[in-house]
Each structure stands twice: as structure tokens, then as C-alpha cells.
mmCIF file of C-alpha atoms in Angstrom:
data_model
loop_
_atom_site.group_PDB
_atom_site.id
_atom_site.type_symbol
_atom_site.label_atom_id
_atom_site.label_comp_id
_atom_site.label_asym_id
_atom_site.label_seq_id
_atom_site.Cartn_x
_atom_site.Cartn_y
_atom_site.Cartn_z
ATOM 1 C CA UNK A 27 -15.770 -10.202 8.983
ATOM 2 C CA UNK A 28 -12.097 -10.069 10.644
ATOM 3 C CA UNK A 29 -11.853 -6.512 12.403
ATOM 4 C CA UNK A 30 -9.058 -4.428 10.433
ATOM 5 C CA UNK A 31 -5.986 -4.082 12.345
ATOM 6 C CA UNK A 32 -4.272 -1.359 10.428
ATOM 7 C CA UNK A 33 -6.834 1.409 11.485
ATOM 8 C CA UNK A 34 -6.205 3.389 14.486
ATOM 9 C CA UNK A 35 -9.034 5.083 16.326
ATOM 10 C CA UNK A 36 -8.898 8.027 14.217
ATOM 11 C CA UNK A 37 -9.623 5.620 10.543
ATOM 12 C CA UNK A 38 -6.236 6.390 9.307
ATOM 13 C CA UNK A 39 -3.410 3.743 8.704
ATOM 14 C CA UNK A 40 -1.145 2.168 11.233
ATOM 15 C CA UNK A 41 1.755 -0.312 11.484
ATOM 16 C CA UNK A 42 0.710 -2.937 14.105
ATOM 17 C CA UNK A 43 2.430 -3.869 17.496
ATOM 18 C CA UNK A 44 3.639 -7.275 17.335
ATOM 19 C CA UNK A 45 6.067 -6.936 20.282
ATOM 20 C CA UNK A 46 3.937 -9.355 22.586
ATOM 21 C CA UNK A 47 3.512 -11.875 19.493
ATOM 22 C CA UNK A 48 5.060 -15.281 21.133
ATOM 23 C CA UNK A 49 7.950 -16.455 18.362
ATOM 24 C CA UNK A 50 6.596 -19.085 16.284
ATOM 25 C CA UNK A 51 7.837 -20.942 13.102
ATOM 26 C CA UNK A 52 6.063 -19.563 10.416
ATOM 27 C CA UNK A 53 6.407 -20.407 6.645
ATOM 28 C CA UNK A 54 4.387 -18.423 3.192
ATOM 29 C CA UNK A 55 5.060 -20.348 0.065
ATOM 30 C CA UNK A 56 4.035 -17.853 -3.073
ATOM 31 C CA UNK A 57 3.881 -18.797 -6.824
ATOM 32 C CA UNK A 58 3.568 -16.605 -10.084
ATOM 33 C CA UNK A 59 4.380 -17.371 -13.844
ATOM 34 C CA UNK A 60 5.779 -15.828 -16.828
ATOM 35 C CA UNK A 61 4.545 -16.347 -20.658
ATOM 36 C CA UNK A 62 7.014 -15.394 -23.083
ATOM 37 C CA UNK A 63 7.172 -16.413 -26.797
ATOM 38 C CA UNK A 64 8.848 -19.891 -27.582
ATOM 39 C CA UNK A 65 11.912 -18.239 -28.921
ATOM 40 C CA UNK A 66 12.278 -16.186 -25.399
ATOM 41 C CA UNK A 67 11.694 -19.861 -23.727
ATOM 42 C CA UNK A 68 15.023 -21.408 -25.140
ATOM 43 C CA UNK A 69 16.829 -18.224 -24.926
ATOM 44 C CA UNK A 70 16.657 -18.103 -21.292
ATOM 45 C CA UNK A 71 17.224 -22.158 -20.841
ATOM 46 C CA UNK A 72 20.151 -22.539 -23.465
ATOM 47 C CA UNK A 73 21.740 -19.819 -21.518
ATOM 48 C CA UNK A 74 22.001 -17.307 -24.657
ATOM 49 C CA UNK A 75 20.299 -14.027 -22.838
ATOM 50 C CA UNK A 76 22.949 -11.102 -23.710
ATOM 51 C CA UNK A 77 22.253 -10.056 -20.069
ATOM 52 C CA UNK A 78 23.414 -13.299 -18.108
ATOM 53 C CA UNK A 79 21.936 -16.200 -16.750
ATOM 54 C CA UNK A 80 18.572 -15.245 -16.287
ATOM 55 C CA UNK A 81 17.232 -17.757 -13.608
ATOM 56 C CA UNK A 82 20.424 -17.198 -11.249
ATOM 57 C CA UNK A 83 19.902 -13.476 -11.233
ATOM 58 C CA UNK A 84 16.244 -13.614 -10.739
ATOM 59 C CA UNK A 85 16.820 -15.800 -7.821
ATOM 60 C CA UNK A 86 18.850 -13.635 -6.041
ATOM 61 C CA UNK A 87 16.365 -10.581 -6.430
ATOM 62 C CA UNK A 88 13.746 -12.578 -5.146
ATOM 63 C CA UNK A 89 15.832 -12.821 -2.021
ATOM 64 C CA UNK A 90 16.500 -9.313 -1.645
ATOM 65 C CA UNK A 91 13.359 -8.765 -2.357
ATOM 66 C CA UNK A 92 11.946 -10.741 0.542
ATOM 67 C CA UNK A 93 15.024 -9.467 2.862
ATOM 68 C CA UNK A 94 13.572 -6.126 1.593
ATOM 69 C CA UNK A 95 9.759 -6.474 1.714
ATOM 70 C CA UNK A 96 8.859 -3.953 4.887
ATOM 71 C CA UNK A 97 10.586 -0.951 3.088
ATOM 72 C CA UNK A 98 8.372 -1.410 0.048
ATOM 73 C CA UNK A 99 4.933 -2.680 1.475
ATOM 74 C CA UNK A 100 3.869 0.510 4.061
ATOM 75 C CA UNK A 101 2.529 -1.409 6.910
ATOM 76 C CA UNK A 102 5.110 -4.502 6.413
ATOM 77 C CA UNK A 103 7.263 -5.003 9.775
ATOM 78 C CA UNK A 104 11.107 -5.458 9.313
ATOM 79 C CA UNK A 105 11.462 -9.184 9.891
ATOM 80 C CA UNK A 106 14.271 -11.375 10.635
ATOM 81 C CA UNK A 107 14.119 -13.732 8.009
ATOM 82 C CA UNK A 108 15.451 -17.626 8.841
ATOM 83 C CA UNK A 109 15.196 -18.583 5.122
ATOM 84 C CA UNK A 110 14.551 -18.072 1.776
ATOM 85 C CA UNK A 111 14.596 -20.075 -1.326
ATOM 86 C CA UNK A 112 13.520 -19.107 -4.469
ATOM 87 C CA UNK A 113 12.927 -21.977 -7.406
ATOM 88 C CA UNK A 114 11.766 -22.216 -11.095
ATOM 89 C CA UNK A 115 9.351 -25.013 -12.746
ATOM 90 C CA UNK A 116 10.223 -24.659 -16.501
ATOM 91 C CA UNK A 117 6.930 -25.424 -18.344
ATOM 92 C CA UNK A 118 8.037 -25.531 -22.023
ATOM 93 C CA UNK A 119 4.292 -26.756 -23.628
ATOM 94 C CA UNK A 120 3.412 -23.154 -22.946
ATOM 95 C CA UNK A 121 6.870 -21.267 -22.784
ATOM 96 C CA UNK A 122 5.975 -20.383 -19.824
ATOM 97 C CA UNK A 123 8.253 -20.237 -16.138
ATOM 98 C CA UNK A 124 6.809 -20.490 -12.878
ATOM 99 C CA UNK A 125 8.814 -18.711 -9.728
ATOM 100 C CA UNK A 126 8.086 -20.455 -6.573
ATOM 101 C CA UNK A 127 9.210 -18.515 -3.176
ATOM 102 C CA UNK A 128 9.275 -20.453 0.576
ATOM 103 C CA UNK A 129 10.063 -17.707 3.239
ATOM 104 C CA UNK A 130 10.631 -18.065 7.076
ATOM 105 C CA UNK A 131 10.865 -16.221 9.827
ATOM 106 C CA UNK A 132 9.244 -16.440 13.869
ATOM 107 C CA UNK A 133 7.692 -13.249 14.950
ATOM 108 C CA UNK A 134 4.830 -12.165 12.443
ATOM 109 C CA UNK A 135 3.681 -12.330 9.387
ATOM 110 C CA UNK A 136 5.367 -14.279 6.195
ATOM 111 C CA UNK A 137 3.043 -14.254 3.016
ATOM 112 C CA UNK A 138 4.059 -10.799 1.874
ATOM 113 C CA UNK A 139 7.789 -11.340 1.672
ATOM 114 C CA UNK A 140 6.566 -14.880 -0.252
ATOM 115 C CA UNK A 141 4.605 -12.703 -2.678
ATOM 116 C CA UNK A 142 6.909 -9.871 -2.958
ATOM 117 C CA UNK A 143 10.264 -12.539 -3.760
ATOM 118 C CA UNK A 144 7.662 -13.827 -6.323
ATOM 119 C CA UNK A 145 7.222 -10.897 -7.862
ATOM 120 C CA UNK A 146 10.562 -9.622 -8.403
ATOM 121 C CA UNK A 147 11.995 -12.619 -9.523
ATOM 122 C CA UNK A 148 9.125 -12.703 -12.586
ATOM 123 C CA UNK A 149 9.898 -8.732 -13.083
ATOM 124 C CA UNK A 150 13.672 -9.638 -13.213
ATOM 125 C CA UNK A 151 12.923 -12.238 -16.038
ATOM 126 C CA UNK A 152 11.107 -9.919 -18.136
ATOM 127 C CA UNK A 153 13.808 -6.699 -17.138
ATOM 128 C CA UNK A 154 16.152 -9.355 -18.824
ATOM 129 C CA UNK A 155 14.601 -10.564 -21.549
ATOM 130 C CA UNK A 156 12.720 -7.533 -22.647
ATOM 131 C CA UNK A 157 15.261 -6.384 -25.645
ATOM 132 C CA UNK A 158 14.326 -10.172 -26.952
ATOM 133 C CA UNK A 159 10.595 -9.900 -25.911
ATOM 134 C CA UNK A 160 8.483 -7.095 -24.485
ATOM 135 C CA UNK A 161 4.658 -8.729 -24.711
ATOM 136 C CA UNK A 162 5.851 -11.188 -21.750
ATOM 137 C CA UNK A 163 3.089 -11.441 -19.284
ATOM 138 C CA UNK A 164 3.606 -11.924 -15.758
ATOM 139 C CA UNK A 165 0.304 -13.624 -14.573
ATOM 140 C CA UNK A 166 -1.019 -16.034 -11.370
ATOM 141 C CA UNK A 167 1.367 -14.633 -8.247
ATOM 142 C CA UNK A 168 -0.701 -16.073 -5.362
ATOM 143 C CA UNK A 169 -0.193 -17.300 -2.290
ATOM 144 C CA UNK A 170 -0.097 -21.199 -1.869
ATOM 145 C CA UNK A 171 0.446 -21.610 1.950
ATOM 146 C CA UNK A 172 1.353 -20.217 4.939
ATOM 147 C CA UNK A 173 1.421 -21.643 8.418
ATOM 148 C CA UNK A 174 2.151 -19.916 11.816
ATOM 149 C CA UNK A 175 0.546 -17.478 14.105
ATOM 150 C CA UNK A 176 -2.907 -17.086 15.115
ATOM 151 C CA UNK A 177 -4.412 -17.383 11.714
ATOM 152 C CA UNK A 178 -2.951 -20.936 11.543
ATOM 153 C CA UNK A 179 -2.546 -23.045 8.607
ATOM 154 C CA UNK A 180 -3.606 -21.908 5.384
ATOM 155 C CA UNK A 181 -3.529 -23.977 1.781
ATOM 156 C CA UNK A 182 -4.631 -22.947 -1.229
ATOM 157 C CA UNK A 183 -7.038 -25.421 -2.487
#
């Protein structure tokens, strides 16, 4: 078992030093889904949600979100993100859409701004959508991969 990193000598929580972390390229690629009833499925992809286009604003929260990540997560650094792209996979057997975040940065880690643009682009869909459909389930966020740093390459398998 790893040693925790976030204790300091006294038990209690810390924020890590990364200052002597070499720069590397570093990538987390996140996923998460949302069900919603049929009817809340061609809503959202004929463009006919009273709020807007749903998958354009959702988007954009999961960048902020991700640009945004260290002042929500405690022990989260501030990073300088390089790039992030947030994209949906329409699945309309099951009504359901899938949010799929790639972020990027160099100093440390890289999955939490993945998971947290994930997240807030599935809780902007259902903020959205809600008036049309409030039993939408938001269901799956995970992280798929992330490679960089000392930990090295992980993929989900």
C-alpha cells in the first residue's frame, strides 16, 4: 500500500509540494453518462430545450470546471492547464449521453480536473433539462486514462 501523501506528521490534511516535480506532459481522460427519458433524449438533440442548446453550454462548464478544479477539490493544486476538450457520444438505444473530458497540463496531477469537467458538464444537462425531466440519473463518471508523472501510464481496462 502507496504511503498517503496528504498527511502531515501530525495525521491531519495537507496540500502537497510539487515545486521540485520536473514538467512533464501529462493527460486524464474522464467519462460519465446521463439517462433521461426518450422524450428528454430528442429534446436536447432537436435543439427544443427552453433553456438553450444544451450540449454547447454543458461544454463550456466542463471547461470552467476543469480551469476551476483546485478551488473546489481541498487538496487540488492550481494548475496551468494546456488543454481541454470536452465531447458528447449520443447513445439514443438507451436515451442516454455520455460526456467525455481530455485535460492537460505539465506540472502535477490531471485526473481530477478530467473528473470534475465530467461532472459538471452531466450536472449542467440535468440543471437544463430538469423542468422537462427530474428522474435523470447521472451514473459511470470514471476515469479512463491518464499518463504523466511518476505514477505513469494508467488505462482503464
Amino acid at each position: 500500500m502507496a504511503e498517503l501523501t496528504h498527511i502531515n506528521e501530525q495525521g491531519r490534511a495537507k496540500m502537497v509540494d510539487v515545486s521540485e516535480k520536473a514538467d512533464t506532459k501529462r493527460i486524464g481522460i474522464a467519462s460519465g453518462r446521463i439517462c433521461m427519458q426518450p422524450e428528454t433524449f430528442t429534446l436536447i438533440t432537436d435543439g427544443k430545450i427552453k433553456k438553450g442548446d444544451v450540449l454547447a453550454v454543458a461544454q463550456v462548464a466542463g471547461i470552467m470546471a476543469a480551469k476551476k478544479t483546485w478551488e473546489i477539490i481541498p487538496m487540488c493544486h492550481p494548475l496551468l492547464l494546456t488543454g481541454v476538450d470536452i465531447h458528447f457520444e449520443l447513445h439514443p438505444e438507451v436515451s442516454e449521453i455520455e460526456a467525455i473530458a481530455s485535460v492537460r497540463t505539465g506540472k502535477t496531477g490531471i485526473e481530477m480536473e478530467a473528473l470534475h469537467a465530467v461532472s459538471a458538464a452531466l450536472l449542467t444537462i440535468y440543471d437544463m433539462c430538469k423542468a422537462v425531466d427530474r428522474g435523470m440519473v447521472i451514473k459511470d463518471i470514471l476515469l479512463l486514462e491518464k499518463d504523466g508523472g511518476k505514477s505513469g501510464h494508467y488505462v482503464r481496462s
